[in-house]
PDB file of C-alpha atoms in Angstrom:
ATOM      1  CA  MET A 146      17.603 -47.895 -53.763  1.00  0.00           C
ATOM      2  CA  SER A 147      20.365 -45.298 -53.626  1.00  0.00           C
ATOM      3  CA  ARG A 148      17.856 -42.524 -54.259  1.00  0.00           C
ATOM      4  CA  THR A 149      15.722 -43.768 -51.421  1.00  0.00           C
ATOM      5  CA  ARG A 150      18.664 -43.728 -49.023  1.00  0.00           C
ATOM      6  CA  GLY A 151      19.656 -40.257 -50.211  1.00  0.00           C
ATOM      7  CA  ASP A 152      16.126 -38.954 -49.688  1.00  0.00           C
ATOM      8  CA  THR A 153      16.059 -40.502 -46.217  1.00  0.00           C
ATOM      9  CA  ARG A 154      19.350 -38.851 -45.281  1.00  0.00           C
ATOM     10  CA  ARG A 155      18.114 -35.483 -46.552  1.00  0.00           C
ATOM     11  CA  ALA A 156      14.928 -35.836 -44.556  1.00  0.00           C
ATOM     12  CA  GLU A 157      16.872 -36.734 -41.424  1.00  0.00           C
ATOM     13  CA  GLY A 158      19.244 -33.811 -41.994  1.00  0.00           C
ATOM     14  CA  GLY A 159      16.327 -31.441 -42.520  1.00  0.00           C
ATOM     15  CA  ALA A 160      14.625 -32.627 -39.342  1.00  0.00           C
ATOM     16  CA  LEU A 161      17.870 -32.199 -37.428  1.00  0.00           C
ATOM     17  CA  ASN A 162      18.286 -28.654 -38.771  1.00  0.00           C
ATOM     18  CA  VAL A 163      14.728 -27.772 -37.792  1.00  0.00           C
ATOM     19  CA  PHE A 164      15.299 -29.133 -34.294  1.00  0.00           C
ATOM     20  CA  ALA A 165      18.620 -27.289 -33.924  1.00  0.00           C
ATOM     21  CA  HIS A 166      17.202 -23.975 -35.124  1.00  0.00           C
ATOM     22  CA  SER A 167      14.137 -24.352 -32.925  1.00  0.00           C
ATOM     23  CA  PHE A 168      16.352 -25.016 -29.927  1.00  0.00           C
ATOM     24  CA  LEU A 169      18.482 -21.947 -30.728  1.00  0.00           C
ATOM     25  CA  VAL A 170      15.387 -19.759 -31.052  1.00  0.00           C
ATOM     26  CA  LEU A 171      14.044 -21.048 -27.731  1.00  0.00           C
ATOM     27  CA  TRP A 172      17.437 -20.491 -26.074  1.00  0.00           C
ATOM     28  CA  THR A 173      17.581 -16.937 -27.460  1.00  0.00           C
ATOM     29  CA  LEU A 174      14.132 -16.158 -26.097  1.00  0.00           C
ATOM     30  CA  LEU A 175      15.015 -17.553 -22.668  1.00  0.00           C
ATOM     31  CA  ALA A 176      18.261 -15.558 -22.566  1.00  0.00           C
ATOM     32  CA  ALA A 177      17.079 -12.285 -24.091  1.00  0.00           C
ATOM     33  CA  GLY A 178      13.519 -12.288 -22.699  1.00  0.00           C
ATOM     34  CA  PRO A 179      14.348 -11.284 -19.098  1.00  0.00           C
ATOM     35  CA  LEU A 180      16.892  -8.728 -20.344  1.00  0.00           C
ATOM     36  CA  ILE A 181      14.379  -7.041 -22.638  1.00  0.00           C
ATOM     37  CA  TRP A 182      11.719  -7.136 -19.927  1.00  0.00           C
ATOM     38  CA  VAL A 183      14.009  -5.368 -17.432  1.00  0.00           C
ATOM     39  CA  LEU A 184      14.937  -2.709 -19.998  1.00  0.00           C
ATOM     40  CA  LEU A 185      11.286  -2.037 -20.818  1.00  0.00           C
ATOM     41  CA  ALA A 186      10.281  -1.950 -17.148  1.00  0.00           C
ATOM     42  CA  ALA A 187      13.007   0.644 -16.494  1.00  0.00           C
ATOM     43  CA  PHE A 188      10.951   3.176 -18.495  1.00  0.00           C
ATOM     44  CA  ARG A 189       7.642   2.472 -16.754  1.00  0.00           C
ATOM     45  CA  PRO A 190       6.259   4.006 -13.546  1.00  0.00           C
ATOM     46  CA  HIS A 191       5.694   1.908 -10.470  1.00  0.00           C
ATOM     47  CA  VAL A 192       1.887   1.887 -10.832  1.00  0.00           C
ATOM     48  CA  ASP A 193       2.011   0.465 -14.352  1.00  0.00           C
ATOM     49  CA  ILE A 194       4.492  -2.241 -13.360  1.00  0.00           C
ATOM     50  CA  VAL A 195       2.277  -3.393 -10.497  1.00  0.00           C
ATOM     51  CA  SER A 196      -0.952  -3.347 -12.519  1.00  0.00           C
ATOM     52  CA  ASP A 197       0.505  -4.898 -15.700  1.00  0.00           C
ATOM     53  CA  PRO A 198       3.979  -6.404 -15.123  1.00  0.00           C
ATOM     54  CA  PHE A 199       4.433  -7.545 -18.733  1.00  0.00           C
ATOM     55  CA  GLY A 200       2.995  -4.507 -20.441  1.00  0.00           C
ATOM     56  CA  LEU A 201       4.809  -2.076 -22.709  1.00  0.00           C
ATOM     57  CA  PRO A 202       5.746   1.446 -21.598  1.00  0.00           C
ATOM     58  CA  THR A 203       3.252   4.083 -22.704  1.00  0.00           C
ATOM     59  CA  ALA A 204       5.880   6.810 -22.264  1.00  0.00           C
ATOM     60  CA  LEU A 205       9.593   6.991 -21.492  1.00  0.00           C
ATOM     61  CA  HIS A 206       9.924   7.823 -17.810  1.00  0.00           C
ATOM     62  CA  TRP A 207      13.544   8.951 -17.669  1.00  0.00           C
ATOM     63  CA  GLU A 208      13.040  10.056 -14.074  1.00  0.00           C
ATOM     64  CA  ASN A 209      13.456   6.400 -13.072  1.00  0.00           C
ATOM     65  CA  PHE A 210      17.106   6.594 -14.084  1.00  0.00           C
ATOM     66  CA  THR A 211      17.504   9.944 -12.335  1.00  0.00           C
ATOM     67  CA  ASN A 212      16.043   8.579  -9.116  1.00  0.00           C
ATOM     68  CA  ALA A 213      18.205   5.457  -9.291  1.00  0.00           C
ATOM     69  CA  TRP A 214      21.378   7.446 -10.018  1.00  0.00           C
ATOM     70  CA  THR A 215      20.933  10.126  -7.348  1.00  0.00           C
ATOM     71  CA  THR A 216      18.372   9.120  -4.738  1.00  0.00           C
ATOM     72  CA  ALA A 217      19.382   5.432  -4.676  1.00  0.00           C
ATOM     73  CA  ASN A 218      23.122   6.287  -4.950  1.00  0.00           C
ATOM     74  CA  ILE A 219      23.657   4.034  -7.977  1.00  0.00           C
ATOM     75  CA  GLY A 220      26.171   6.577  -9.238  1.00  0.00           C
ATOM     76  CA  ARG A 221      28.193   6.289  -6.029  1.00  0.00           C
ATOM     77  CA  TYR A 222      28.088   2.495  -6.107  1.00  0.00           C
ATOM     78  CA  THR A 223      29.141   2.451  -9.768  1.00  0.00           C
ATOM     79  CA  LEU A 224      32.128   4.680  -8.991  1.00  0.00           C
ATOM     80  CA  ASN A 225      33.167   2.382  -6.138  1.00  0.00           C
ATOM     81  CA  SER A 226      32.955  -0.656  -8.431  1.00  0.00           C
ATOM     82  CA  LEU A 227      35.005   1.068 -11.129  1.00  0.00           C
ATOM     83  CA  ILE A 228      37.730   2.066  -8.650  1.00  0.00           C
ATOM     84  CA  ILE A 229      37.996  -1.449  -7.230  1.00  0.00           C
ATOM     85  CA  LEU A 230      37.777  -3.046 -10.671  1.00  0.00           C
ATOM     86  CA  SER A 231      40.543  -0.853 -12.079  1.00  0.00           C
ATOM     87  CA  GLY A 232      42.934  -2.149  -9.421  1.00  0.00           C
ATOM     88  CA  SER A 233      41.785  -5.763  -9.276  1.00  0.00           C
ATOM     89  CA  LEU A 234      41.553  -6.319 -13.028  1.00  0.00           C
ATOM     90  CA  THR A 235      44.962  -4.747 -13.646  1.00  0.00           C
ATOM     91  CA  GLY A 236      46.570  -6.809 -10.894  1.00  0.00           C
ATOM     92  CA  THR A 237      44.871 -10.003 -12.013  1.00  0.00           C
ATOM     93  CA  MET A 238      45.937  -9.654 -15.636  1.00  0.00           C
ATOM     94  CA  LEU A 239      49.514  -8.615 -14.819  1.00  0.00           C
ATOM     95  CA  LEU A 240      50.207 -11.261 -12.180  1.00  0.00           C
ATOM     96  CA  GLY A 241      48.262 -13.953 -14.023  1.00  0.00           C
ATOM     97  CA  ALA A 242      50.074 -13.325 -17.312  1.00  0.00           C
ATOM     98  CA  MET A 243      53.488 -13.304 -15.634  1.00  0.00           C
ATOM     99  CA  ALA A 244      52.821 -16.525 -13.715  1.00  0.00           C
ATOM    100  CA  ALA A 245      51.328 -18.285 -16.744  1.00  0.00           C
ATOM    101  CA  TYR A 246      54.239 -17.225 -18.971  1.00  0.00           C
ATOM    102  CA  VAL A 247      56.855 -18.583 -16.561  1.00  0.00           C
ATOM    103  CA  ILE A 248      54.986 -21.859 -16.100  1.00  0.00           C
ATOM    104  CA  ALA A 249      54.423 -22.311 -19.823  1.00  0.00           C
ATOM    105  CA  ARG A 250      57.815 -21.251 -21.216  1.00  0.00           C
ATOM    106  CA  TYR A 251      60.412 -22.138 -18.567  1.00  0.00           C
ATOM    107  CA  ASP A 252      61.469 -25.465 -17.086  1.00  0.00           C
ATOM    108  CA  PHE A 253      62.343 -25.349 -13.403  1.00  0.00           C
ATOM    109  CA  ARG A 254      62.024 -27.580 -10.367  1.00  0.00           C
ATOM    110  CA  GLY A 255      58.474 -27.485  -9.090  1.00  0.00           C
ATOM    111  CA  ASN A 256      56.975 -26.214 -12.350  1.00  0.00           C
ATOM    112  CA  ARG A 257      54.291 -28.878 -12.449  1.00  0.00           C
ATOM    113  CA  ALA A 258      53.556 -28.475  -8.732  1.00  0.00           C
ATOM    114  CA  VAL A 259      53.019 -24.731  -9.123  1.00  0.00           C
ATOM    115  CA  HIS A 260      50.785 -25.307 -12.127  1.00  0.00           C
ATOM    116  CA  LEU A 261      48.719 -27.879 -10.244  1.00  0.00           C
ATOM    117  CA  LEU A 262      48.488 -25.516  -7.284  1.00  0.00           C
ATOM    118  CA  PHE A 263      46.912 -22.836  -9.446  1.00  0.00           C
ATOM    119  CA  THR A 264      44.675 -25.398 -11.124  1.00  0.00           C
ATOM    120  CA  GLY A 265      43.586 -26.712  -7.742  1.00  0.00           C
ATOM    121  CA  GLY A 266      42.342 -23.254  -6.871  1.00  0.00           C
ATOM    122  CA  LEU A 267      39.568 -23.732  -9.434  1.00  0.00           C
ATOM    123  CA  MET A 268      38.119 -26.567  -7.341  1.00  0.00           C
ATOM    124  CA  PHE A 269      38.107 -24.572  -4.095  1.00  0.00           C
ATOM    125  CA  PRO A 270      34.655 -23.032  -3.423  1.00  0.00           C
ATOM    126  CA  VAL A 271      34.878 -19.403  -2.396  1.00  0.00           C
ATOM    127  CA  PHE A 272      32.293 -20.003   0.344  1.00  0.00           C
ATOM    128  CA  LEU A 273      34.790 -22.144   2.266  1.00  0.00           C
ATOM    129  CA  ALA A 274      37.231 -19.235   2.407  1.00  0.00           C
ATOM    130  CA  LEU A 275      34.849 -16.499   3.574  1.00  0.00           C
ATOM    131  CA  VAL A 276      35.444 -16.924   7.302  1.00  0.00           C
ATOM    132  CA  PRO A 277      39.262 -17.245   7.043  1.00  0.00           C
ATOM    133  CA  LEU A 278      39.365 -14.289   4.627  1.00  0.00           C
ATOM    134  CA  PHE A 279      37.350 -12.197   7.061  1.00  0.00           C
ATOM    135  CA  PHE A 280      39.800 -12.782   9.921  1.00  0.00           C
ATOM    136  CA  VAL A 281      42.905 -12.472   7.722  1.00  0.00           C
ATOM    137  CA  LEU A 282      41.803  -9.088   6.385  1.00  0.00           C
ATOM    138  CA  ASP A 283      40.781  -8.009   9.877  1.00  0.00           C
ATOM    139  CA  ASN A 284      44.208  -8.913  11.291  1.00  0.00           C
ATOM    140  CA  PHE A 285      45.981  -6.954   8.539  1.00  0.00           C
ATOM    141  CA  GLY A 286      43.686  -3.959   8.909  1.00  0.00           C
ATOM    142  CA  LEU A 287      42.276  -4.415   5.402  1.00  0.00           C
ATOM    143  CA  LEU A 288      38.709  -5.302   6.327  1.00  0.00           C
ATOM    144  CA  ASN A 289      36.118  -2.910   4.855  1.00  0.00           C
ATOM    145  CA  THR A 290      38.754  -1.274   2.659  1.00  0.00           C
ATOM    146  CA  ARG A 291      39.125  -1.022  -1.093  1.00  0.00           C
ATOM    147  CA  GLN A 292      42.684  -2.334  -0.917  1.00  0.00           C
ATOM    148  CA  GLY A 293      41.569  -5.486   0.861  1.00  0.00           C
ATOM    149  CA  LEU A 294      38.758  -6.119  -1.606  1.00  0.00           C
ATOM    150  CA  ILE A 295      41.127  -5.596  -4.547  1.00  0.00           C
ATOM    151  CA  LEU A 296      43.575  -8.160  -3.149  1.00  0.00           C
ATOM    152  CA  VAL A 297      40.796 -10.679  -2.576  1.00  0.00           C
ATOM    153  CA  TYR A 298      39.459 -10.180  -6.109  1.00  0.00           C
ATOM    154  CA  ILE A 299      42.942 -10.772  -7.515  1.00  0.00           C
ATOM    155  CA  ALA A 300      43.433 -13.945  -5.486  1.00  0.00           C
ATOM    156  CA  TYR A 301      39.954 -15.150  -6.431  1.00  0.00           C
ATOM    157  CA  SER A 302      40.559 -14.636 -10.183  1.00  0.00           C
ATOM    158  CA  LEU A 303      44.161 -15.850 -10.487  1.00  0.00           C
ATOM    159  CA  PRO A 304      43.544 -19.642 -10.717  1.00  0.00           C
ATOM    160  CA  PHE A 305      41.340 -19.461 -13.797  1.00  0.00           C
ATOM    161  CA  THR A 306      43.498 -16.731 -15.353  1.00  0.00           C
ATOM    162  CA  VAL A 307      46.686 -18.775 -14.990  1.00  0.00           C
ATOM    163  CA  PHE A 308      44.953 -21.982 -16.104  1.00  0.00           C
ATOM    164  CA  PHE A 309      43.687 -20.298 -19.275  1.00  0.00           C
ATOM    165  CA  LEU A 310      46.856 -18.398 -20.163  1.00  0.00           C
ATOM    166  CA  VAL A 311      49.266 -21.307 -19.593  1.00  0.00           C
ATOM    167  CA  SER A 312      47.626 -23.213 -22.421  1.00  0.00           C
ATOM    168  CA  PHE A 313      47.648 -20.101 -24.590  1.00  0.00           C
ATOM    169  CA  PHE A 314      51.303 -19.218 -23.993  1.00  0.00           C
ATOM    170  CA  ARG A 315      52.302 -22.775 -24.876  1.00  0.00           C
ATOM    171  CA  THR A 316      50.821 -22.336 -28.352  1.00  0.00           C
ATOM    172  CA  LEU A 317      53.026 -19.327 -29.142  1.00  0.00           C
ATOM    173  CA  PRO A 318      56.065 -20.056 -31.366  1.00  0.00           C
ATOM    174  CA  GLY A 319      59.292 -20.445 -29.429  1.00  0.00           C
ATOM    175  CA  ALA A 320      61.508 -19.318 -32.320  1.00  0.00           C
ATOM    176  CA  VAL A 321      60.677 -15.662 -31.666  1.00  0.00           C
ATOM    177  CA  GLN A 322      61.657 -15.972 -28.017  1.00  0.00           C
ATOM    178  CA  GLU A 323      64.916 -17.726 -28.890  1.00  0.00           C
ATOM    179  CA  ALA A 324      65.776 -15.097 -31.512  1.00  0.00           C
ATOM    180  CA  ALA A 325      65.206 -12.308 -28.986  1.00  0.00           C
ATOM    181  CA  LEU A 326      67.475 -14.055 -26.467  1.00  0.00           C
ATOM    182  CA  LEU A 327      70.206 -14.362 -29.067  1.00  0.00           C
ATOM    183  CA  ASP A 328      69.884 -10.627 -29.784  1.00  0.00           C
ATOM    184  CA  GLY A 329      70.519  -9.902 -26.116  1.00  0.00           C
ATOM    185  CA  ALA A 330      66.990  -9.036 -24.996  1.00  0.00           C
ATOM    186  CA  SER A 331      66.267  -9.576 -21.322  1.00  0.00           C
ATOM    187  CA  HIS A 332      63.520 -11.889 -20.109  1.00  0.00           C
ATOM    188  CA  THR A 333      61.488  -8.914 -18.940  1.00  0.00           C
ATOM    189  CA  ARG A 334      61.731  -7.212 -22.314  1.00  0.00           C
ATOM    190  CA  ILE A 335      60.821 -10.419 -24.143  1.00  0.00           C
ATOM    191  CA  PHE A 336      57.732 -10.828 -21.996  1.00  0.00           C
ATOM    192  CA  PHE A 337      56.394  -7.273 -22.189  1.00  0.00           C
ATOM    193  CA  GLN A 338      57.426  -6.326 -25.732  1.00  0.00           C
ATOM    194  CA  ILE A 339      57.192  -9.635 -27.607  1.00  0.00           C
ATOM    195  CA  MET A 340      55.185 -12.340 -25.864  1.00  0.00           C
ATOM    196  CA  MET A 341      52.379 -10.208 -24.434  1.00  0.00           C
ATOM    197  CA  PRO A 342      51.535  -8.587 -27.810  1.00  0.00           C
ATOM    198  CA  MET A 343      51.509 -12.056 -29.370  1.00  0.00           C
ATOM    199  CA  ALA A 344      49.161 -13.274 -26.629  1.00  0.00           C
ATOM    200  CA  ARG A 345      46.773 -10.351 -27.062  1.00  0.00           C
ATOM    201  CA  PRO A 346      43.723 -12.454 -28.141  1.00  0.00           C
ATOM    202  CA  GLY A 347      44.040 -14.668 -25.079  1.00  0.00           C
ATOM    203  CA  LEU A 348      44.613 -11.709 -22.768  1.00  0.00           C
ATOM    204  CA  ILE A 349      41.518  -9.935 -24.085  1.00  0.00           C
ATOM    205  CA  SER A 350      39.395 -13.053 -23.694  1.00  0.00           C
ATOM    206  CA  ILE A 351      40.401 -13.793 -20.116  1.00  0.00           C
ATOM    207  CA  GLY A 352      40.289 -10.085 -19.297  1.00  0.00           C
ATOM    208  CA  ILE A 353      36.631  -9.916 -20.300  1.00  0.00           C
ATOM    209  CA  PHE A 354      35.807 -13.015 -18.263  1.00  0.00           C
ATOM    210  CA  ASN A 355      37.523 -11.466 -15.249  1.00  0.00           C
ATOM    211  CA  PHE A 356      35.716  -8.174 -15.826  1.00  0.00           C
ATOM    212  CA  LEU A 357      32.342  -9.914 -15.847  1.00  0.00           C
ATOM    213  CA  GLY A 358      33.126 -11.981 -12.764  1.00  0.00           C
ATOM    214  CA  GLN A 359      34.512  -9.110 -10.710  1.00  0.00           C
ATOM    215  CA  TRP A 360      31.881  -6.596 -11.798  1.00  0.00           C
ATOM    216  CA  ASN A 361      29.047  -8.957 -10.786  1.00  0.00           C
ATOM    217  CA  GLN A 362      30.730 -10.236  -7.610  1.00  0.00           C
ATOM    218  CA  PHE A 363      28.325 -10.093  -4.675  1.00  0.00           C
ATOM    219  CA  VAL A 364      29.343 -12.664  -2.054  1.00  0.00           C
ATOM    220  CA  LEU A 365      32.856 -11.349  -1.358  1.00  0.00           C
ATOM    221  CA  PRO A 366      31.933  -7.663  -0.891  1.00  0.00           C
ATOM    222  CA  LYS A 367      28.845  -8.670   1.083  1.00  0.00           C
ATOM    223  CA  VAL A 368      31.111 -10.325   3.680  1.00  0.00           C
ATOM    224  CA  LEU A 369      34.316  -8.273   3.422  1.00  0.00           C
ATOM    225  CA  ASN A 370      32.938  -4.802   2.701  1.00  0.00           C
ATOM    226  CA  ILE A 371      30.373  -4.185   5.431  1.00  0.00           C
ATOM    227  CA  GLY A 372      31.561  -0.790   6.635  1.00  0.00           C
ATOM    228  CA  SER A 373      29.979   2.452   5.487  1.00  0.00           C
ATOM    229  CA  PRO A 374      27.035   2.050   3.067  1.00  0.00           C
ATOM    230  CA  GLU A 375      28.650   4.701   0.857  1.00  0.00           C
ATOM    231  CA  ASP A 376      31.584   2.330   0.190  1.00  0.00           C
ATOM    232  CA  ALA A 377      29.351  -0.446  -1.168  1.00  0.00           C
ATOM    233  CA  VAL A 378      29.958  -1.750  -4.679  1.00  0.00           C
ATOM    234  CA  LEU A 379      27.230  -1.912  -7.310  1.00  0.00           C
ATOM    235  CA  PRO A 380      25.852  -5.435  -6.558  1.00  0.00           C
ATOM    236  CA  GLN A 381      25.586  -4.472  -2.873  1.00  0.00           C
ATOM    237  CA  GLY A 382      23.836  -1.247  -3.796  1.00  0.00           C
ATOM    238  CA  LEU A 383      21.343  -3.037  -6.024  1.00  0.00           C
ATOM    239  CA  ALA A 384      20.554  -5.526  -3.260  1.00  0.00           C
ATOM    240  CA  ALA A 385      19.991  -2.662  -0.810  1.00  0.00           C
ATOM    241  CA  LEU A 386      17.829  -0.876  -3.383  1.00  0.00           C
ATOM    242  CA  MET A 387      15.734  -4.014  -3.876  1.00  0.00           C
ATOM    243  CA  VAL A 388      15.099  -4.318  -0.144  1.00  0.00           C
ATOM    244  CA  GLN A 389      14.327  -0.618   0.093  1.00  0.00           C
ATOM    245  CA  GLN A 390      11.855  -0.613  -2.823  1.00  0.00           C
ATOM    246  CA  GLN A 391       9.875  -3.463  -1.266  1.00  0.00           C
ATOM    247  CA  TYR A 392       8.786  -0.975   1.383  1.00  0.00           C
ATOM    248  CA  GLU A 393       8.769   2.327  -0.492  1.00  0.00           C
ATOM    249  CA  GLY A 394       7.421   1.005  -3.775  1.00  0.00           C
ATOM    250  CA  ASP A 395       9.427   2.386  -6.730  1.00  0.00           C
ATOM    251  CA  TRP A 396      10.073  -0.612  -8.918  1.00  0.00           C
ATOM    252  CA  GLY A 397      10.779   1.614 -11.905  1.00  0.00           C
ATOM    253  CA  ALA A 398      13.867   2.996 -10.173  1.00  0.00           C
ATOM    254  CA  LEU A 399      14.941  -0.530  -9.251  1.00  0.00           C
ATOM    255  CA  TYR A 400      14.766  -1.741 -12.845  1.00  0.00           C
ATOM    256  CA  ALA A 401      16.529   1.405 -13.990  1.00  0.00           C
ATOM    257  CA  GLY A 402      19.355   0.638 -11.575  1.00  0.00           C
ATOM    258  CA  VAL A 403      19.578  -2.938 -12.826  1.00  0.00           C
ATOM    259  CA  SER A 404      19.679  -1.660 -16.412  1.00  0.00           C
ATOM    260  CA  MET A 405      22.548   0.699 -15.607  1.00  0.00           C
ATOM    261  CA  ALA A 406      24.414  -2.156 -13.942  1.00  0.00           C
ATOM    262  CA  MET A 407      23.991  -4.335 -17.036  1.00  0.00           C
ATOM    263  CA  LEU A 408      25.006  -1.623 -19.497  1.00  0.00           C
ATOM    264  CA  PRO A 409      28.815  -1.799 -18.959  1.00  0.00           C
ATOM    265  CA  VAL A 410      28.733  -5.591 -19.260  1.00  0.00           C
ATOM    266  CA  LEU A 411      26.814  -5.439 -22.537  1.00  0.00           C
ATOM    267  CA  VAL A 412      29.055  -2.711 -23.951  1.00  0.00           C
ATOM    268  CA  VAL A 413      32.235  -4.618 -23.098  1.00  0.00           C
ATOM    269  CA  TYR A 414      30.980  -7.901 -24.509  1.00  0.00           C
ATOM    270  CA  VAL A 415      29.564  -6.413 -27.724  1.00  0.00           C
ATOM    271  CA  THR A 416      32.747  -4.388 -28.294  1.00  0.00           C
ATOM    272  CA  PHE A 417      35.136  -7.303 -27.806  1.00  0.00           C
ATOM    273  CA  GLN A 418      32.948 -10.164 -29.016  1.00  0.00           C
ATOM    274  CA  ARG A 419      35.201 -11.058 -31.945  1.00  0.00           C
ATOM    275  CA  GLN A 420      38.335 -10.884 -29.801  1.00  0.00           C
ATOM    276  CA  VAL A 421      36.748 -13.255 -27.282  1.00  0.00           C
ATOM    277  CA  GLN A 422      35.905 -15.779 -29.975  1.00  0.00           C
ATOM    278  CA  SER A 423      39.323 -15.556 -31.592  1.00  0.00           C
ATOM    279  CA  GLY A 424      41.052 -15.865 -28.218  1.00  0.00           C
ATOM    280  CA  LEU A 425      39.076 -18.962 -27.262  1.00  0.00           C
ATOM    281  CA  THR A 426      39.816 -20.692 -30.575  1.00  0.00           C
ATOM    282  CA  ALA A 427      43.395 -19.492 -31.130  1.00  0.00           C
ATOM    283  CA  GLY A 428      44.924 -22.319 -29.144  1.00  0.00           C
ATOM    284  CA  ALA A 429      43.067 -24.933 -31.164  1.00  0.00           C
ATOM    285  CA  VAL A 430      43.791 -23.340 -34.557  1.00  0.00           C
ATOM    286  CA  ARG A 431      47.546 -22.909 -34.129  1.00  0.00           C
TER     287      ARG A 431
END
């Protein structure tokens, strides 16, 4: 009887493993399939894409990337995105880490209210703020400027950054902070020289999430950055290129532009994949 039950459990476990692995394979195909298709289409001419959309490239047409980079101004749009991202990501991480550290490590009147205020920002759809943001930036003379877009990106990313880092800072040992205070270290020195290095896994994890969100942001620049076409960020440029190619017919250049837009995201994620995983699980392990 015991052998029968054991065989039944093994059979059920084997069936469950088969189902789980099949689901993972299907999920991998659904996730990687469109990515691989775009990369392959980036090396094909427009005629081949139209005649056989799912075919393989017969030759590597590198001129698609040249046309996308120069003729379609993908290079200019990429530079604009990098300039804005350098300011917005730095500001988001610095302000978010400082706010999260104070909320997590210090007791003061209104601590919980401030924390809930940041957390409440996660439930506020960005679409509801587009019209007020437009008029606020216009009144301050920041509409259609890089400075205005950087400030909006920072404000947009702070709620999730603070929410994530508060939980992470609370897991750090308090004995190190107390020892530094007894040695005469200032609060600023403790934060920048002790607590931030200890919180490096969490900072890297949330930094990558912010990088992905700000790099792929389309709605905010579409509404708040409608000045000169040369000042458009990469998602705006790709949207303009898509509309343009519908009339001029160079889908190879369009897919090449999409591939170049995906490349920084893939490089960042592959490079810091282990740090992301360790940062997400550090709070639960400690």
